[in-house]
Amino acid sequence: QQENISVTLASNKLKNIFLNISTDNFTTENNGLLARLDEISNIVEQSGGHIERKGSFTNNGLSAEELLAIGLQRSSEIPRYRFDLYINETKTSHENPNFIISLDNEGSSAIPYEQGELIAFWDSITRTIRLRPNSF
């Protein structure tokens, strides 16, 4: 059976920051996030941004790839942050669902956080992701 869950989280305390979480057990990409890095980097650079951090890591038995991009909002000089983490992107199955989490402030007014604070917030979330035992 195919399962697909997506949710966007917004907080009253973390103004203008949105977390998007999605997971399914049927979408499998041929290439992982980092294999598409050249294409993504070109798009980020064309919009005046840069890749702040990229890489892969294993945490709680899960292989993850992440990309943290920073640029400007489309119609202003306000910084735009787009952080993405992909798990099981190329080996999705019922027992290994893919999992994508993104942090974004697109279209939002200025945020009262420094870049380092946002990265620390991101790390505190993404480095604690785990599968619940016997959930699949």
XYZ file of C-alpha atoms in Angstrom, residues 12-120:
109
model
C 4.504 31.437 16.973
C 7.957 31.540 18.575
C 10.073 31.039 15.412
C 8.618 33.846 13.326
C 8.700 33.569 9.527
C 10.385 30.148 9.499
C 8.605 27.119 8.070
C 9.491 23.438 8.376
C 8.169 21.188 5.646
C 8.200 17.461 6.324
C 7.230 14.788 3.829
C 7.575 11.056 3.633
C 6.335 8.319 1.354
C 7.133 4.707 0.615
C 7.057 4.762 -3.183
C 8.971 7.732 -4.668
C 12.511 6.727 -5.581
C 14.938 9.079 -7.299
C 17.651 7.811 -9.639
C 20.177 10.269 -8.212
C 20.518 11.587 -4.686
C 20.574 15.231 -3.689
C 24.359 15.551 -3.859
C 24.455 13.953 -7.320
C 22.249 16.852 -8.504
C 24.475 19.438 -6.801
C 25.816 21.099 -9.974
C 22.320 21.794 -11.271
C 21.120 23.041 -7.885
C 24.223 25.210 -7.370
C 23.666 26.923 -10.728
C 20.101 27.804 -9.794
C 21.141 29.080 -6.351
C 23.989 31.184 -7.810
C 21.750 32.653 -10.542
C 19.483 33.968 -7.805
C 22.409 35.600 -5.986
C 22.846 32.870 -3.412
C 25.436 30.333 -2.376
C 25.682 26.880 -0.858
C 26.599 27.287 2.801
C 26.955 23.593 3.581
C 26.516 20.303 1.783
C 27.295 16.742 2.649
C 26.186 13.334 3.736
C 26.162 11.734 7.148
C 24.772 8.733 8.963
C 22.757 9.245 12.104
C 20.726 6.707 14.055
C 21.375 4.188 11.256
C 19.945 6.481 8.559
C 21.958 7.754 5.603
C 21.184 11.387 4.930
C 22.202 14.059 2.435
C 21.779 17.740 3.184
C 22.126 21.041 1.409
C 21.970 24.450 3.092
C 21.498 27.299 0.617
C 21.414 31.000 1.415
C 20.402 33.802 -0.916
C 18.000 36.710 -1.129
C 14.225 36.888 -1.305
C 12.908 37.349 -4.842
C 11.790 40.947 -4.459
C 13.989 42.304 -1.682
C 17.372 42.255 -0.002
C 16.058 40.124 2.859
C 18.061 36.896 3.283
C 16.390 33.687 2.183
C 17.316 30.375 3.762
C 16.563 26.987 2.226
C 17.881 23.966 4.107
C 17.047 20.462 2.863
C 17.697 16.979 4.215
C 16.905 13.785 2.287
C 16.868 10.259 3.728
C 16.373 7.078 1.648
C 15.875 9.141 -1.495
C 17.334 6.511 -3.843
C 16.246 3.353 -1.996
C 12.659 4.015 -0.994
C 10.501 1.056 -0.058
C 7.796 0.133 2.417
C 10.473 -0.757 4.984
C 12.634 2.273 4.074
C 10.377 5.248 3.354
C 11.967 8.386 2.033
C 11.981 11.353 4.367
C 12.490 14.976 3.394
C 12.656 17.912 5.771
C 13.119 21.502 4.644
C 13.510 24.793 6.474
C 12.529 27.837 4.448
C 11.554 31.476 4.868
C 10.579 32.213 1.261
C 8.213 35.150 0.945
C 8.605 36.112 4.593
C 9.692 39.377 6.068
C 12.989 39.644 7.894
C 13.664 37.062 10.577
C 15.208 37.941 13.938
C 17.819 35.169 13.802
C 21.440 35.057 12.813
C 22.582 32.521 10.259
C 24.466 30.561 12.934
C 21.328 30.327 15.068
C 19.331 28.904 12.172
C 22.025 26.341 11.415
C 22.156 25.311 15.102
